[in-house]
GROMACS .gro file of C-alpha atoms in nm:
model
  428
    1MET     CA    1   0.239  -1.874  -1.884
    2PRO     CA    2   0.496  -1.763  -1.606
    3LYS     CA    3   0.508  -1.971  -1.297
    4LEU     CA    4   0.439  -1.779  -0.972
    5ILE     CA    5   0.734  -1.735  -0.759
    6THR     CA    6   0.669  -1.652  -0.397
    7VAL     CA    7   0.962  -1.530  -0.148
    8PHE     CA    8   0.977  -1.375   0.177
    9GLU     CA    9   1.135  -1.027   0.221
   10ASP     CA   10   1.505  -1.033   0.370
   11ARG     CA   11   1.518  -1.411   0.342
   12TYR     CA   12   1.665  -1.633   0.056
   13SER     CA   13   1.398  -1.812  -0.141
   14LEU     CA   14   1.350  -2.182  -0.047
   15GLU     CA   15   1.423  -2.295  -0.407
   16PRO     CA   16   1.656  -2.177  -0.671
   17ILE     CA   17   1.536  -1.968  -0.960
   18SER     CA   18   1.598  -2.036  -1.330
   19ASN     CA   19   1.876  -1.856  -1.510
   20GLU     CA   20   1.592  -1.694  -1.731
   21HIS     CA   21   1.416  -1.560  -1.426
   22ARG     CA   22   1.756  -1.434  -1.266
   23MET     CA   23   1.816  -1.234  -1.582
   24GLU     CA   24   1.475  -1.093  -1.566
   25LEU     CA   25   1.516  -0.994  -1.198
   26SER     CA   26   1.845  -0.838  -1.267
   27SER     CA   27   1.690  -0.630  -1.552
   28LEU     CA   28   1.441  -0.486  -1.303
   29GLU     CA   29   1.704  -0.352  -1.054
   30SER     CA   30   1.566   0.000  -1.119
   31ILE     CA   31   1.264  -0.091  -0.935
   32TRP     CA   32   1.400  -0.211  -0.611
   33GLY     CA   33   1.758  -0.093  -0.612
   34ARG     CA   34   2.066  -0.288  -0.660
   35GLN     CA   35   2.129  -0.292  -0.279
   36ASN     CA   36   1.798  -0.474  -0.227
   37ILE     CA   37   1.844  -0.781  -0.440
   38SER     CA   38   2.117  -1.049  -0.425
   39PHE     CA   39   2.163  -1.403  -0.547
   40SER     CA   40   2.332  -1.713  -0.361
   41VAL     CA   41   2.586  -1.930  -0.544
   42ASP     CA   42   2.306  -2.194  -0.594
   43ASN     CA   43   2.091  -1.932  -0.749
   44ARG     CA   44   1.835  -1.872  -0.458
   45VAL     CA   45   1.728  -1.497  -0.463
   46LEU     CA   46   1.695  -1.247  -0.162
   47LEU     CA   47   1.496  -0.926  -0.192
   48ARG     CA   48   1.494  -0.664   0.067
   49LYS     CA   49   1.281  -0.369   0.180
   50TYR     CA   50   0.971  -0.420  -0.033
   51VAL     CA   51   0.672  -0.642  -0.030
   52GLY     CA   52   0.418  -0.704  -0.291
   53PHE     CA   53   0.439  -0.836  -0.657
   54ILE     CA   54   0.579  -0.783  -0.988
   55ALA     CA   55   0.434  -0.944  -1.297
   56THR     CA   56   0.578  -0.925  -1.655
   57PRO     CA   57   0.514  -1.144  -1.971
   58SER     CA   58   0.795  -1.392  -1.839
   59LEU     CA   59   0.779  -1.348  -1.469
   60GLN     CA   60   0.545  -1.333  -1.192
   61LEU     CA   61   0.714  -1.290  -0.844
   62GLN     CA   62   0.548  -1.192  -0.513
   63ILE     CA   63   0.754  -1.088  -0.193
   64LEU     CA   64   0.578  -1.125   0.145
   65PRO     CA   65   0.651  -1.032   0.484
   66LYS     CA   66   0.809  -1.295   0.687
   67LEU     CA   67   0.636  -1.433   0.995
   68TYR     CA   68   0.838  -1.732   1.061
   69GLU     CA   69   1.201  -1.641   1.130
   70ASP     CA   70   1.276  -2.000   1.206
   71ALA     CA   71   1.089  -2.145   0.869
   72ALA     CA   72   1.277  -2.396   0.673
   73SER     CA   73   1.043  -2.652   0.545
   74ALA     CA   74   0.788  -2.651   0.263
   75GLU     CA   75   0.510  -2.717   0.499
   76ASP     CA   76   0.598  -2.422   0.682
   77PHE     CA   77   0.637  -2.222   0.380
   78GLU     CA   78   0.271  -2.276   0.261
   79GLU     CA   79   0.135  -2.202   0.608
   80GLU     CA   80   0.336  -1.890   0.631
   81LYS     CA   81   0.240  -1.787   0.290
   82ARG     CA   82  -0.141  -1.790   0.381
   83SER     CA   83  -0.085  -1.623   0.705
   84SER     CA   84   0.128  -1.354   0.555
   85VAL     CA   85  -0.092  -1.260   0.270
   86ARG     CA   86  -0.375  -1.239   0.512
   87MET     CA   87  -0.165  -1.009   0.744
   88LEU     CA   88  -0.052  -0.788   0.468
   89PHE     CA   89  -0.423  -0.700   0.367
   90ARG     CA   90  -0.498  -0.637   0.727
   91LEU     CA   91  -0.223  -0.390   0.767
   92LEU     CA   92  -0.336  -0.220   0.437
   93ALA     CA   93  -0.695  -0.203   0.548
   94SER     CA   94  -0.626  -0.083   0.920
   95SER     CA   95  -0.354   0.183   0.825
   96GLY     CA   96  -0.515   0.335   0.518
   97PHE     CA   97  -0.190   0.295   0.345
   98LEU     CA   98  -0.390   0.202   0.049
   99SER     CA   99  -0.764   0.234  -0.021
  100VAL     CA  100  -0.820  -0.134   0.009
  101LYS     CA  101  -1.065  -0.227   0.293
  102ASP     CA  102  -1.136  -0.574   0.177
  103ILE     CA  103  -0.942  -0.841   0.376
  104PRO     CA  104  -0.947  -1.170   0.174
  105GLU     CA  105  -1.103  -1.490   0.352
  106PRO     CA  106  -0.872  -1.789   0.402
  107GLN     CA  107  -1.092  -1.969   0.143
  108LEU     CA  108  -1.022  -1.700  -0.112
  109ILE     CA  109  -0.651  -1.705  -0.040
  110ALA     CA  110  -0.636  -2.084  -0.091
  111ALA     CA  111  -0.853  -2.058  -0.417
  112MET     CA  112  -0.605  -1.793  -0.558
  113ASN     CA  113  -0.302  -2.013  -0.424
  114GLY     CA  114  -0.198  -1.707  -0.228
  115ASP     CA  115  -0.138  -1.519  -0.530
  116LEU     CA  116  -0.132  -1.138  -0.441
  117LEU     CA  117  -0.212  -1.015  -0.793
  118GLU     CA  118  -0.480  -1.276  -0.844
  119ILE     CA  119  -0.649  -1.155  -0.498
  120PHE     CA  120  -0.612  -0.788  -0.611
  121ILE     CA  121  -0.783  -0.867  -0.950
  122HIS     CA  122  -1.050  -1.059  -0.760
  123ILE     CA  123  -1.126  -0.766  -0.510
  124PHE     CA  124  -1.133  -0.510  -0.808
  125ILE     CA  125  -1.371  -0.713  -1.030
  126LYS     CA  126  -1.608  -0.819  -0.750
  127ARG     CA  127  -1.637  -0.454  -0.605
  128PHE     CA  128  -1.707  -0.339  -0.954
  129LEU     CA  129  -1.969  -0.607  -1.027
  130GLU     CA  130  -2.146  -0.532  -0.690
  131LEU     CA  131  -2.142  -0.168  -0.779
  132PHE     CA  132  -2.275  -0.192  -1.147
  133GLN     CA  133  -2.547  -0.423  -1.040
  134LYS     CA  134  -2.669  -0.175  -0.773
  135GLN     CA  135  -2.621   0.145  -0.991
  136ILE     CA  136  -2.459   0.212  -1.311
  137HIS     CA  137  -2.244   0.513  -1.306
  138ARG     CA  138  -2.376   0.795  -1.549
  139GLN     CA  139  -2.270   1.142  -1.554
  140TYR     CA  140  -2.317   1.447  -1.775
  141GLU     CA  141  -2.070   1.472  -2.052
  142ASP     CA  142  -2.006   1.771  -2.285
  143PHE     CA  143  -2.067   1.705  -2.653
  144GLU     CA  144  -1.992   1.969  -2.943
  145GLY     CA  145  -2.014   1.879  -3.323
  146ASN     CA  146  -2.232   1.848  -3.624
  147LEU     CA  147  -2.565   1.685  -3.604
  148ALA     CA  148  -2.848   1.630  -3.834
  149PHE     CA  149  -3.097   1.764  -3.605
  150ILE     CA  150  -3.088   2.040  -3.347
  151ARG     CA  151  -3.003   1.926  -2.981
  152GLY     CA  152  -2.906   2.173  -2.702
  153ARG     CA  153  -2.787   2.512  -2.854
  154ILE     CA  154  -2.660   2.599  -3.188
  155LEU     CA  155  -2.298   2.755  -3.198
  156PHE     CA  156  -2.376   3.010  -3.487
  157GLN     CA  157  -2.024   3.126  -3.536
  158ARG     CA  158  -1.900   2.762  -3.567
  159GLN     CA  159  -2.206   2.688  -3.783
  160LEU     CA  160  -2.114   2.926  -4.042
  161LEU     CA  161  -1.760   2.833  -4.052
  162ARG     CA  162  -1.825   2.478  -4.061
  163ASN     CA  163  -2.148   2.432  -4.264
  164GLY     CA  164  -2.162   2.756  -4.446
  165GLY     CA  165  -2.514   2.741  -4.649
  166PHE     CA  166  -2.577   2.388  -4.580
  167LYS     CA  167  -2.905   2.363  -4.393
  168HIS     CA  168  -2.901   1.976  -4.323
  169LYS     CA  169  -2.628   2.011  -4.080
  170HIS     CA  170  -2.633   2.190  -3.734
  171TYR     CA  171  -2.318   2.255  -3.521
  172VAL     CA  172  -2.457   2.216  -3.174
  173SER     CA  173  -2.329   2.185  -2.810
  174TYR     CA  174  -2.515   1.994  -2.534
  175GLN     CA  175  -2.477   1.771  -2.228
  176GLU     CA  176  -2.573   1.396  -2.234
  177PHE     CA  177  -2.626   1.188  -1.921
  178THR     CA  178  -2.431   0.905  -2.022
  179GLU     CA  179  -2.241   0.590  -1.903
  180ASP     CA  180  -1.971   0.629  -2.160
  181ASN     CA  181  -1.783   0.878  -1.948
  182LEU     CA  182  -1.403   0.881  -1.831
  183LEU     CA  183  -1.444   0.690  -1.510
  184ASN     CA  184  -1.599   0.404  -1.682
  185GLN     CA  185  -1.369   0.422  -1.974
  186ILE     CA  186  -1.087   0.398  -1.720
  187ILE     CA  187  -1.221   0.093  -1.542
  188LYS     CA  188  -1.277  -0.064  -1.875
  189ALA     CA  189  -0.945  -0.008  -2.016
  190THR     CA  190  -0.799  -0.163  -1.682
  191MET     CA  191  -1.011  -0.481  -1.718
  192ILE     CA  192  -0.892  -0.542  -2.079
  193SER     CA  193  -0.520  -0.525  -1.955
  194LEU     CA  194  -0.596  -0.755  -1.659
  195ARG     CA  195  -0.777  -1.016  -1.856
  196THR     CA  196  -0.447  -1.065  -2.074
  197LEU     CA  197  -0.256  -1.114  -1.735
  198THR     CA  198  -0.484  -1.328  -1.505
  199LYS     CA  199  -0.440  -1.712  -1.487
  200ASN     CA  200  -0.734  -1.768  -1.249
  201GLU     CA  201  -1.033  -1.911  -1.439
  202GLU     CA  202  -1.278  -1.727  -1.191
  203ASN     CA  203  -1.110  -1.405  -1.256
  204LYS     CA  204  -1.112  -1.452  -1.648
  205THR     CA  205  -1.480  -1.528  -1.636
  206SER     CA  206  -1.564  -1.232  -1.415
  207LEU     CA  207  -1.370  -0.994  -1.644
  208SER     CA  208  -1.540  -1.114  -1.940
  209HIS     CA  209  -1.872  -1.071  -1.796
  210ALA     CA  210  -1.791  -0.722  -1.671
  211LEU     CA  211  -1.652  -0.622  -2.023
  212LEU     CA  212  -1.989  -0.749  -2.171
  213LEU     CA  213  -2.172  -0.510  -1.933
  214LEU     CA  214  -1.922  -0.224  -2.054
  215GLU     CA  215  -1.967  -0.296  -2.419
  216ASP     CA  216  -2.123   0.037  -2.494
  217ILE     CA  217  -1.818   0.209  -2.332
  218CYS     CA  218  -1.554   0.352  -2.567
  219PRO     CA  219  -1.214   0.187  -2.541
  220ILE     CA  220  -0.944   0.412  -2.460
  221ARG     CA  221  -0.547   0.401  -2.420
  222LEU     CA  222  -0.476   0.509  -2.055
  223THR     CA  223  -0.246   0.798  -1.956
  224GLU     CA  224  -0.161   0.937  -1.629
  225SER     CA  225  -0.343   1.268  -1.697
  226MET     CA  226  -0.681   1.075  -1.723
  227PHE     CA  227  -0.670   0.966  -1.369
  228GLN     CA  228  -0.600   1.314  -1.275
  229ARG     CA  229  -0.920   1.454  -1.456
  230VAL     CA  230  -1.150   1.224  -1.266
  231ARG     CA  231  -1.341   1.422  -0.998
  232PHE     CA  232  -1.570   1.243  -0.742
  233ASN     CA  233  -1.904   1.360  -0.588
  234ARG     CA  234  -2.193   1.226  -0.421
  235LEU     CA  235  -2.316   1.059  -0.741
  236ASN     CA  236  -1.996   0.861  -0.802
  237GLU     CA  237  -1.834   0.837  -0.448
  238ASP     CA  238  -1.897   0.457  -0.425
  239TYR     CA  239  -1.695   0.409  -0.720
  240ARG     CA  240  -1.382   0.536  -0.554
  241PRO     CA  241  -1.225   0.215  -0.428
  242VAL     CA  242  -1.259   0.064  -0.767
  243PHE     CA  243  -1.098   0.360  -0.940
  244GLU     CA  244  -0.813   0.357  -0.689
  245LEU     CA  245  -0.734   0.002  -0.749
  246ALA     CA  246  -0.739   0.058  -1.137
  247LYS     CA  247  -0.501   0.368  -1.057
  248MET     CA  248  -0.280   0.127  -0.850
  249PHE     CA  249  -0.271  -0.135  -1.131
  250TYR     CA  250  -0.184   0.138  -1.404
  251LEU     CA  251   0.062   0.363  -1.212
  252ASN     CA  252   0.227   0.064  -1.043
  253ARG     CA  253   0.264   0.158  -0.696
  254GLN     CA  254   0.638   0.114  -0.655
  255PRO     CA  255   0.961   0.305  -0.653
  256GLY     CA  256   1.085   0.224  -0.992
  257VAL     CA  257   1.023   0.386  -1.359
  258HIS     CA  258   0.786   0.146  -1.507
  259ALA     CA  259   0.471   0.353  -1.426
  260GLY     CA  260   0.200   0.290  -1.691
  261ASP     CA  261   0.398   0.010  -1.881
  262GLU     CA  262   0.116  -0.211  -1.982
  263ARG     CA  263   0.345  -0.498  -1.980
  264THR     CA  264   0.460  -0.473  -1.624
  265PHE     CA  265   0.216  -0.475  -1.322
  266THR     CA  266   0.379  -0.404  -0.996
  267PHE     CA  267   0.274  -0.326  -0.633
  268LEU     CA  268   0.571  -0.278  -0.409
  269ILE     CA  269   0.564  -0.094  -0.088
  270PRO     CA  270   0.826  -0.058   0.175
  271LEU     CA  271   0.773  -0.316   0.440
  272ASN     CA  272   0.907  -0.106   0.725
  273GLN     CA  273   0.697   0.203   0.612
  274LEU     CA  274   0.397   0.002   0.611
  275PHE     CA  275   0.453  -0.108   0.954
  276GLU     CA  276   0.551   0.212   1.099
  277PHE     CA  277   0.253   0.380   0.931
  278SER     CA  278   0.008   0.120   1.079
  279LEU     CA  279   0.160   0.193   1.434
  280TYR     CA  280   0.107   0.569   1.357
  281GLN     CA  281  -0.250   0.516   1.266
  282TRP     CA  282  -0.315   0.304   1.569
  283LEU     CA  283  -0.169   0.551   1.815
  284ASP     CA  284  -0.322   0.845   1.653
  285LYS     CA  285  -0.656   0.684   1.679
  286GLY     CA  286  -0.610   0.568   2.038
  287LEU     CA  287  -0.422   0.872   2.175
  288SER     CA  288  -0.505   1.174   1.982
  289SER     CA  289  -0.719   1.394   2.214
  290ASP     CA  290  -0.715   1.716   2.400
  291ASP     CA  291  -0.410   1.595   2.586
  292TRP     CA  292  -0.191   1.430   2.299
  293VAL     CA  293  -0.081   1.495   1.974
  294VAL     CA  294   0.047   1.214   1.748
  295ARG     CA  295   0.271   1.305   1.449
  296TYR     CA  296   0.407   1.093   1.179
  297GLN     CA  297   0.768   1.156   1.075
  298THR     CA  298   0.762   1.519   1.225
  299PRO     CA  299   0.918   1.721   1.362
  300GLN     CA  300   1.234   1.700   1.168
  301ARG     CA  301   1.543   1.836   1.333
  302TYR     CA  302   1.912   1.852   1.268
  303LEU     CA  303   2.133   1.681   1.531
  304ASP     CA  304   2.373   1.966   1.480
  305ALA     CA  305   2.119   2.257   1.434
  306GLU     CA  306   2.395   2.524   1.368
  307LYS     CA  307   2.558   2.348   1.083
  308GLU     CA  308   2.230   2.186   0.972
  309VAL     CA  309   2.376   1.819   0.949
  310PHE     CA  310   2.267   1.478   1.052
  311LEU     CA  311   1.893   1.533   0.999
  312LEU     CA  312   1.660   1.339   1.226
  313ARG     CA  313   1.315   1.199   1.142
  314PRO     CA  314   1.173   0.983   1.421
  315ASP     CA  315   0.884   0.763   1.298
  316ILE     CA  316   0.619   0.866   1.559
  317THR     CA  317   0.642   1.147   1.811
  318ILE     CA  318   0.376   1.196   2.081
  319ALA     CA  319   0.349   1.535   2.225
  320CYS     CA  320   0.141   1.690   2.526
  321SER     CA  321  -0.123   1.928   2.371
  322ARG     CA  322  -0.161   2.110   2.703
  323ALA     CA  323   0.158   2.300   2.665
  324GLY     CA  324   0.025   2.522   2.387
  325SER     CA  325   0.247   2.616   2.081
  326ASP     CA  326   0.571   2.509   2.239
  327THR     CA  327   0.481   2.141   2.251
  328PRO     CA  328   0.750   1.915   2.419
  329ILE     CA  329   0.790   1.569   2.280
  330GLU     CA  330   0.693   1.327   2.561
  331MET     CA  331   0.734   0.989   2.362
  332ILE     CA  332   0.915   0.876   2.062
  333VAL     CA  333   0.828   0.554   1.876
  334ASP     CA  334   1.038   0.394   1.617
  335ALA     CA  335   0.924   0.075   1.422
  336LYS     CA  336   1.168  -0.196   1.307
  337TYR     CA  337   1.041  -0.485   1.091
  338LYS     CA  338   1.302  -0.729   1.199
  339ASN     CA  339   1.359  -0.999   1.466
  340PRO     CA  340   1.508  -0.859   1.795
  341ILE     CA  341   1.562  -1.187   1.949
  342SER     CA  342   1.844  -1.429   1.891
  343GLU     CA  343   1.945  -1.743   2.061
  344GLU     CA  344   1.654  -1.692   2.296
  345ASN     CA  345   1.802  -1.352   2.411
  346THR     CA  346   1.701  -1.008   2.308
  347ARG     CA  347   1.974  -0.863   2.101
  348LEU     CA  348   1.903  -0.511   1.965
  349SER     CA  349   2.104  -0.352   1.709
  350GLU     CA  350   2.360  -0.110   1.848
  351SER     CA  351   2.268   0.134   1.568
  352ASP     CA  352   1.909   0.123   1.658
  353VAL     CA  353   1.986   0.223   2.028
  354TYR     CA  354   2.221   0.489   1.926
  355GLN     CA  355   1.967   0.629   1.683
  356MET     CA  356   1.721   0.641   1.996
  357LEU     CA  357   1.976   0.810   2.200
  358ALA     CA  358   2.037   1.071   1.941
  359TYR     CA  359   1.645   1.130   1.937
  360ALA     CA  360   1.649   1.163   2.292
  361VAL     CA  361   1.922   1.421   2.309
  362ARG     CA  362   1.789   1.633   2.044
  363TYR     CA  363   1.407   1.619   2.138
  364GLN     CA  364   1.487   1.629   2.491
  365CYS     CA  365   1.267   1.329   2.522
  366ASN     CA  366   1.324   1.051   2.805
  367ARG     CA  367   1.061   0.812   2.700
  368LEU     CA  368   1.143   0.610   2.377
  369PHE     CA  369   1.029   0.290   2.225
  370LEU     CA  370   1.151   0.041   1.967
  371VAL     CA  371   0.858  -0.161   1.842
  372TYR     CA  372   0.919  -0.497   1.653
  373PRO     CA  373   0.670  -0.756   1.492
  374VAL     CA  374   0.609  -1.097   1.693
  375PHE     CA  375   0.778  -1.375   1.508
  376ARG     CA  376   0.658  -1.741   1.544
  377ALA     CA  377   0.956  -1.844   1.777
  378ASN     CA  378   0.926  -1.529   1.981
  379LYS     CA  379   0.538  -1.568   2.087
  380TYR     CA  380   0.608  -1.638   2.450
  381PHE     CA  381   0.845  -1.348   2.509
  382GLN     CA  382   0.677  -1.100   2.743
  383ASN     CA  383   0.698  -0.717   2.694
  384PRO     CA  384   0.918  -0.536   2.746
  385LEU     CA  385   1.174  -0.742   2.560
  386ALA     CA  386   1.442  -0.513   2.702
  387THR     CA  387   1.468  -0.170   2.890
  388TYR     CA  388   1.784   0.048   2.893
  389LEU     CA  389   1.832   0.315   3.129
  390ILE     CA  390   2.088   0.581   3.030
  391HIS     CA  391   2.166   0.862   3.266
  392ASN     CA  392   2.218   1.208   3.099
  393GLY     CA  393   2.300   1.444   3.391
  394ASN     CA  394   2.006   1.464   3.613
  395GLN     CA  395   1.783   1.313   3.353
  396GLU     CA  396   1.717   0.932   3.297
  397ILE     CA  397   1.665   0.817   2.949
  398ARG     CA  398   1.449   0.499   2.924
  399ILE     CA  399   1.456   0.306   2.598
  400SER     CA  400   1.206   0.025   2.598
  401ALA     CA  401   1.179  -0.263   2.325
  402LEU     CA  402   0.827  -0.409   2.266
  403HIS     CA  403   0.688  -0.646   2.017
  404ILE     CA  404   0.328  -0.680   1.881
  405ASP     CA  405   0.152  -0.964   1.717
  406ILE     CA  406   0.042  -0.796   1.386
  407ALA     CA  407  -0.025  -1.144   1.253
  408SER     CA  408  -0.320  -1.184   1.492
  409GLU     CA  409  -0.648  -1.226   1.331
  410ASP     CA  410  -0.801  -0.983   1.595
  411LEU     CA  411  -0.604  -0.687   1.508
  412ASP     CA  412  -0.840  -0.452   1.675
  413GLN     CA  413  -0.748  -0.598   2.003
  414ILE     CA  414  -0.373  -0.605   1.942
  415GLN     CA  415  -0.430  -0.222   1.854
  416LYS     CA  416  -0.590  -0.171   2.213
  417GLU     CA  417  -0.318  -0.371   2.380
  418PHE     CA  418  -0.047  -0.165   2.210
  419ILE     CA  419  -0.195   0.145   2.317
  420LYS     CA  420  -0.230   0.019   2.686
  421LEU     CA  421   0.124  -0.092   2.658
  422ILE     CA  422   0.256   0.248   2.547
  423CYS     CA  423   0.060   0.442   2.812
  424HIS     CA  424   0.159   0.188   3.087
  425PHE     CA  425   0.526   0.229   3.036
  426PHE     CA  426   0.508   0.602   2.988
  427GLU     CA  427   0.338   0.640   3.337
  428SER     CA  428   0.564   0.397   3.496
   0.00000   0.00000   0.00000
C-alpha cells in the first residue's frame, strides 16, 4: 500500500523520496509539465504551480499551498499541513471554483491524517448516505423489449418482426419509475473504484455500506459521455454535489492526459488561478452594483493593437458602470501567490511591476493592486506593503501591494476587510 507523501507547492520536500517514487513522478510529467517538477541532488522533490493530489497503485502524493515561508522543522510541517488543508477547502467553498461546499473540521483532518484524497472520499460518501436516507433517487426510465405479459404499449411492427406468430411474447415499450437509473449507476461505479483505493477504515466501511444500499443498481463501466447525459431537475437537484464529486474523481480535474484512467486519481488545480478566482468572487460579491462592474480576465487587449502582439489579460478589472457602453477601467487587481517580503523588506518582482505598468498604459487605468497571501512571518506587516507612484505625463499611476490572510478561520471577515481596503486606496 503506497505511503502518503505530502509536499508544499514551490518548496522542496522535507524528506528525500525513494528512487521508485522518483521514477513514478517523472513518468507523470505530462500531468504537471516538465518545467514544474525538479529534484535536488539528495532526491528531494519540488513541484510548482499545482495543488491537490495524485494517487496511483504505487504512489500517493499531495501538494498543498504553503503558508509558512519560513517552515523548516517537522513540528511546523504537521501544523502547516493541517492549516493548509483547511484553507484549501475554504477557498474552494468560498470561490465556487469547485462545487464542494463542505469545509472539513480539524477533527476530520486529523482523523484522515491530512490526506486530501481521503477527505474528498469522506465528503462524497457522507453526502450520499445523508441524501439516500432522506430520499432515494428514482426517475422514469424507458424500457423496450420482449415480455411474457403486456405492459405499456405493444410496438406492433417490431412485434411482427421479432415474434412472428408467437403469442406468448409481446414486444412492448413503457416507462418505469426506478432507482436503477444512470445517476445512481454513475455513483455506484465511482464507489467501487474508490473502495479499491481508500486506506481509511472508516471510508472503507462507509463505502461498503453504501454499495449494499445500491445492490439493485446495475454495475456499469464509466465513460465521459455518461456524465454528459445526466440532466438535473427539481427531483434530483439535491444529488448534484455528489454527482460533481463523482465527475471530479472520474475526469481527474487536472491538466494532463489521464482523464478516465481508473488506476490514476488526480485533483490538481493551478494555485495562483484558485487564489485569483477567489479574489474575483469576493470583489464581484462585494462591489458589483449599479455603480461597479467586476470582470474576470477581461477585457483582453493587445499592448500593440495595430500589430496584435503582446496580449494582456489582467486577472480582475473593475469598471464604472455609470459610463454606459464605453466603460472605463477604474481599477485593476492582479493576484500573486508568492511571498513579497524578504529580509524584513517588501521586495516586489520587477517583472510584476512592469506587468502592472503595461496594464496601466494600455487600459488607461491609474489605480492598480498587486495582492499576495499573508505568510506566517509577515503577519505583522501593515497594508499597503508598498506603494509606487509613476508619473505618466499629467497622470499619476499608483501601484499598491497588499496582502490578505486567506488562512484565517473567519474568511467572511477577511473578504469584508479586503473590499474596504480596495475602496479605501481607490478613494484616496
